[in-house]
Amino acid sequence: MSIATLNPRPRLPEWLRLRLPTSDTFGQTRKLLNDLRLHTVCESAKCPNHWECWSKGTATFMIAGDRCTRACGFCAVTTAKPYALEADEPARVAEATRRMGLKHVVITAVARDDLPDGGAEHFRQTIEAVRAANPGTVIEVLVPDFLDRDASIETVLAADPEIFNHNLETVRRLTPRVRSRATYERSLSVLAKVKHKRGDSIYTKSGIMLGLGETEEELFTALDDLRGVQCDILTLGQYLQPTLKHLPVAEFISPAKFDEYGARARQMGFIHVASGPMVRSSYHADDFSPEPPLRI
C-alpha cells in the first residue's frame, strides 16, 4: 500500500483551486533567474503562488543557497549540509532586481546554523548591493531567527532595510511540532530587539499559517503577542501540505474567516494586514509601501 493511500490529502476547497496564468512574463522570469543562477523561495518552498508572481515579473530571492540546516514540518526547502556562500550572489540579486524593474524586493534565506553569524553578513552585503544598483527600491528582508544573536541582528540592521520580516509561523502550542529548533519566544525576541534598536525608523513584519490545528483563542493570543513587541505588519495564510512527508492540513479556513481575522488584526493596531487563503509572507508584499523618510 502506498503512502498516498495511507495518508490521503484532503480535497482542496474551491477557493484554493488556482488557474494557471498564460503570460509570457512567466517564462521570461524563469529565464532571467536561471541566467543569473538565483534561487527563489517560490520554487524551493513549492509556493502555490509562484505561477502568478512570476507571470507578473516578481519573485522572492532566496540567498545563501537552497539547502537549509533545519527541518521544519511545514517547509519543502531541502534539509542538507549547505554549500559555501557565493561571494558574487549579492551582485547577482542586485542585477536581477534591476532587470526586473522591482520597486519592492523581498530577500530571504535558508537557515544557516552552520555559520557563526547565521548568514547575517551575507544579508548585509546583498541589501547594500541591491540598494547601490536600485536606489529607489524598497528592500524587505525575511530572515531566520539567527539564534537570537544580537550581533547578527545588528549586522542586518546596519544595511538599513525598510522592512524586517521574521515569521512566528504558528501559535505557541504547535511551535515544537511545526518548527525545527526555532522557539516561539525566540521569534518574539528577535522582533522586539529590532523595534528596540530602531523604533519607528523600520517596519517589522511577521506571518502565521492557519489550518495546522490552532484554536481561535490561540491565534488571538499570538496576535496579541506580536502587537506586544510592536510588530507593524501581519500576514495570515492557509497552510498547504507541500508533500506527503510534511505535516497534514488540519482544517481549511474559509475566506470569510480570513476576512474576520484580518479585520480583528487591524483593530488591534497592525498598520497593514494581508489575510486570505493564498496569502504568504511575501505575496503582494508591494501592496504596502513605506512612506519615506524612514531612517534616523
XYZ file of C-alpha atoms in Angstrom:
296
model
C 0.000 0.000 0.000
C 1.380 3.409 -0.964
C 1.978 6.361 1.372
C -0.625 8.290 -0.604
C -3.200 5.615 0.232
C -2.286 5.652 3.918
C -2.229 9.433 4.134
C -4.628 10.810 1.532
C -4.621 14.566 1.198
C -7.931 16.265 1.928
C -9.689 17.596 -1.148
C -8.950 21.252 -1.799
C -11.947 23.544 -1.400
C -12.976 25.552 -4.445
C -11.401 28.780 -3.180
C -7.942 27.167 -3.238
C -8.124 25.954 -6.831
C -5.835 28.104 -8.966
C -5.981 28.938 -12.633
C -2.516 28.913 -14.162
C -1.654 32.124 -15.991
C -0.530 32.052 -19.608
C 1.547 35.247 -19.635
C 4.887 35.232 -21.483
C 6.350 37.007 -18.451
C 6.443 33.708 -16.538
C 8.957 32.235 -18.971
C 10.956 35.448 -19.079
C 11.220 35.499 -15.271
C 12.315 31.868 -15.185
C 14.979 32.516 -17.837
C 16.318 35.569 -16.012
C 16.596 33.674 -12.715
C 18.290 30.753 -14.447
C 20.712 33.043 -16.292
C 21.735 34.718 -13.021
C 21.846 31.378 -11.151
C 19.480 32.567 -8.433
C 17.283 30.589 -6.085
C 13.793 31.701 -5.151
C 11.665 30.660 -2.228
C 8.889 30.466 -4.819
C 10.331 27.240 -6.237
C 12.290 25.846 -3.308
C 9.353 26.059 -0.887
C 6.846 24.964 -3.566
C 4.830 28.149 -3.107
C 1.420 27.815 -4.812
C 1.565 31.456 -5.911
C 4.755 31.304 -7.917
C 2.887 30.990 -11.225
C 1.063 34.253 -10.538
C 4.082 36.095 -9.147
C 6.450 35.069 -11.934
C 3.801 35.961 -14.513
C 3.779 39.468 -13.033
C 7.570 39.639 -13.097
C 8.098 39.377 -9.343
C 9.950 36.858 -7.194
C 11.329 36.448 -3.686
C 15.071 35.882 -3.828
C 16.445 33.177 -1.535
C 20.114 33.760 -0.783
C 22.763 31.591 0.912
C 21.887 28.524 -1.136
C 18.904 26.197 -1.296
C 19.934 23.810 1.494
C 18.627 24.510 4.982
C 20.146 23.381 8.276
C 16.676 22.962 9.783
C 13.825 20.578 9.006
C 10.554 22.338 9.772
C 7.443 20.202 9.454
C 5.724 22.610 7.075
C 8.558 23.612 4.740
C 9.571 21.988 1.452
C 13.062 23.529 1.301
C 15.706 20.780 1.255
C 17.411 19.957 4.562
C 21.079 19.103 3.958
C 24.619 20.252 4.613
C 24.785 23.641 2.859
C 27.347 24.642 0.276
C 29.729 27.540 0.829
C 28.356 31.050 0.325
C 28.835 32.527 -3.146
C 30.670 35.856 -2.978
C 29.057 37.180 -6.158
C 25.482 36.325 -5.169
C 24.685 39.807 -3.746
C 25.652 41.363 -7.094
C 23.501 38.834 -8.986
C 20.466 39.626 -6.819
C 21.053 43.326 -7.421
C 21.239 42.756 -11.177
C 18.041 40.687 -11.163
C 16.279 43.447 -9.229
C 17.465 45.965 -11.837
C 16.459 43.873 -14.836
C 13.021 43.122 -13.366
C 12.459 46.750 -12.501
C 11.369 45.874 -8.975
C 10.156 48.738 -6.805
C 9.850 46.403 -3.785
C 12.201 43.452 -3.400
C 11.985 40.651 -0.830
C 15.191 38.879 0.150
C 15.032 35.751 2.271
C 17.402 32.900 3.070
C 17.592 29.373 4.316
C 18.592 28.946 7.967
C 22.386 28.721 8.104
C 23.082 27.490 11.623
C 26.418 26.216 10.294
C 27.708 29.797 10.023
C 28.868 31.745 13.103
C 26.580 34.669 12.221
C 23.783 32.598 10.685
C 24.344 34.297 7.327
C 23.728 37.848 8.603
C 26.767 39.351 6.838
C 25.589 37.823 3.552
C 22.233 39.541 4.074
C 24.021 42.844 4.710
C 26.101 42.548 1.551
C 23.027 41.661 -0.526
C 20.967 44.570 0.815
C 23.794 47.001 0.124
C 24.358 45.650 -3.394
C 20.660 45.897 -4.228
C 20.428 49.448 -2.892
C 23.535 50.578 -4.776
C 22.133 49.303 -8.074
C 18.495 50.198 -7.351
C 18.410 53.339 -5.157
C 14.625 53.752 -5.182
C 13.717 50.134 -4.414
C 12.091 49.274 -1.080
C 14.037 46.394 0.491
C 12.259 43.846 2.672
C 14.184 41.048 4.352
C 12.596 37.840 5.598
C 15.165 36.426 7.980
C 15.672 33.297 10.080
C 15.990 33.795 13.844
C 19.838 33.867 13.837
C 19.504 32.026 17.177
C 18.546 35.470 18.554
C 22.153 36.695 18.380
C 22.320 40.453 18.912
C 25.372 40.790 16.671
C 23.638 39.081 13.737
C 20.515 41.222 14.091
C 22.698 44.351 14.249
C 24.560 43.275 11.109
C 21.349 43.087 9.075
C 20.045 46.352 10.527
C 23.309 48.078 9.640
C 22.290 47.822 5.974
C 19.024 49.689 6.685
C 16.314 47.500 5.145
C 12.949 49.264 5.145
C 11.065 46.177 6.360
C 12.364 43.481 8.724
C 10.245 40.329 8.493
C 10.558 37.292 10.727
C 7.725 34.794 10.836
C 6.158 33.452 14.005
C 4.652 30.760 11.732
C 2.182 29.279 14.232
C 0.774 29.503 17.753
C 2.776 28.737 20.869
C 1.381 25.239 21.498
C 2.091 23.999 17.974
C 5.556 25.532 17.602
C 7.581 22.477 18.752
C 5.761 20.296 16.223
C 5.777 22.763 13.346
C 9.205 24.414 13.581
C 12.687 22.916 13.758
C 14.931 24.364 16.500
C 13.025 27.664 16.451
C 11.036 28.675 19.509
C 8.025 30.922 19.926
C 9.719 33.155 22.485
C 12.899 33.472 20.415
C 10.961 34.724 17.403
C 9.170 37.315 19.518
C 12.524 38.326 20.985
C 14.038 38.918 17.524
C 11.152 41.211 16.547
C 11.288 43.001 19.900
C 15.031 43.663 19.567
C 14.592 45.183 16.101
C 11.999 47.644 17.406
C 14.089 48.387 20.499
C 17.119 49.151 18.346
C 15.406 51.057 15.519
C 11.949 52.097 16.744
C 9.797 53.817 14.120
C 12.665 54.029 11.625
C 11.895 50.464 10.491
C 8.776 48.398 9.948
C 8.619 44.918 11.460
C 6.521 42.182 9.944
C 5.504 38.625 10.785
C 3.312 35.856 9.418
C 1.212 32.988 10.736
C -0.073 29.926 8.875
C -3.599 28.787 9.722
C -5.093 25.319 9.440
C -2.461 23.433 11.449
C -4.811 22.756 14.358
C -4.703 26.078 16.210
C -7.771 27.411 18.026
C -9.118 30.923 17.558
C -8.155 31.753 21.126
C -4.571 30.634 20.458
C -4.464 32.690 17.260
C -5.699 35.817 19.020
C -3.117 35.294 21.762
C -0.385 35.072 19.116
C -1.620 38.320 17.545
C -1.577 39.943 20.986
C 1.976 38.720 21.490
C 3.059 40.199 18.143
C 1.492 43.538 18.978
C 3.190 43.305 22.368
C 6.559 43.526 20.578
C 5.215 46.340 18.348
C 5.009 44.253 15.167
C 3.651 46.547 12.427
C 2.678 44.281 9.523
C 0.906 40.911 9.582
C 0.245 38.154 7.065
C -2.243 35.339 7.657
C -2.497 32.490 5.154
C -3.698 28.915 4.756
C -1.148 26.171 5.381
C -0.978 23.738 2.463
C 0.889 20.441 2.748
C 3.749 20.629 0.203
C 4.372 16.855 0.145
C 3.051 13.782 1.919
C 6.151 13.836 4.151
C 5.085 17.137 5.680
C 2.502 17.974 8.322
C -1.083 17.357 7.212
C -3.660 20.112 6.943
C -5.934 20.022 9.988
C -8.509 22.448 8.617
C -9.226 24.641 5.614
C -10.129 28.123 6.809
C -12.836 29.877 4.771
C -12.201 33.216 3.035
C -14.881 34.762 5.268
C -12.945 33.702 8.377
C -9.747 35.161 6.957
C -11.589 38.434 6.401
C -12.806 38.335 10.006
C -9.311 37.667 11.355
C -7.860 40.422 9.177
C -10.398 42.934 10.497
C -9.629 41.939 14.069
C -5.890 42.326 13.475
C -6.396 45.845 12.124
C -8.446 46.725 15.189
C -5.527 45.502 17.309
C -3.233 48.065 15.722
C -1.389 46.350 12.875
C -0.865 49.078 10.285
C -1.077 46.693 7.341
C -2.676 43.239 7.240
C -2.864 40.701 4.408
C -5.260 37.900 5.364
C -6.528 35.268 2.958
C -6.186 31.603 1.995
C -3.447 32.230 -0.584
C -1.536 34.878 1.371
C 2.136 34.114 2.027
C 4.855 36.183 3.715
C 5.993 37.921 0.564
C 2.848 37.566 -1.573
C 1.874 41.030 -2.862
C 4.437 42.459 -0.429
C 4.477 45.631 -2.512
C 0.861 46.342 -1.504
C 2.446 48.042 1.499
C 4.655 50.982 0.579
C 6.616 52.604 3.410
C 6.420 56.365 3.452
C 9.898 57.915 3.362
C 11.903 59.070 5.115
C 12.227 56.109 7.445
C 15.855 56.231 8.516
C 17.098 58.173 11.503
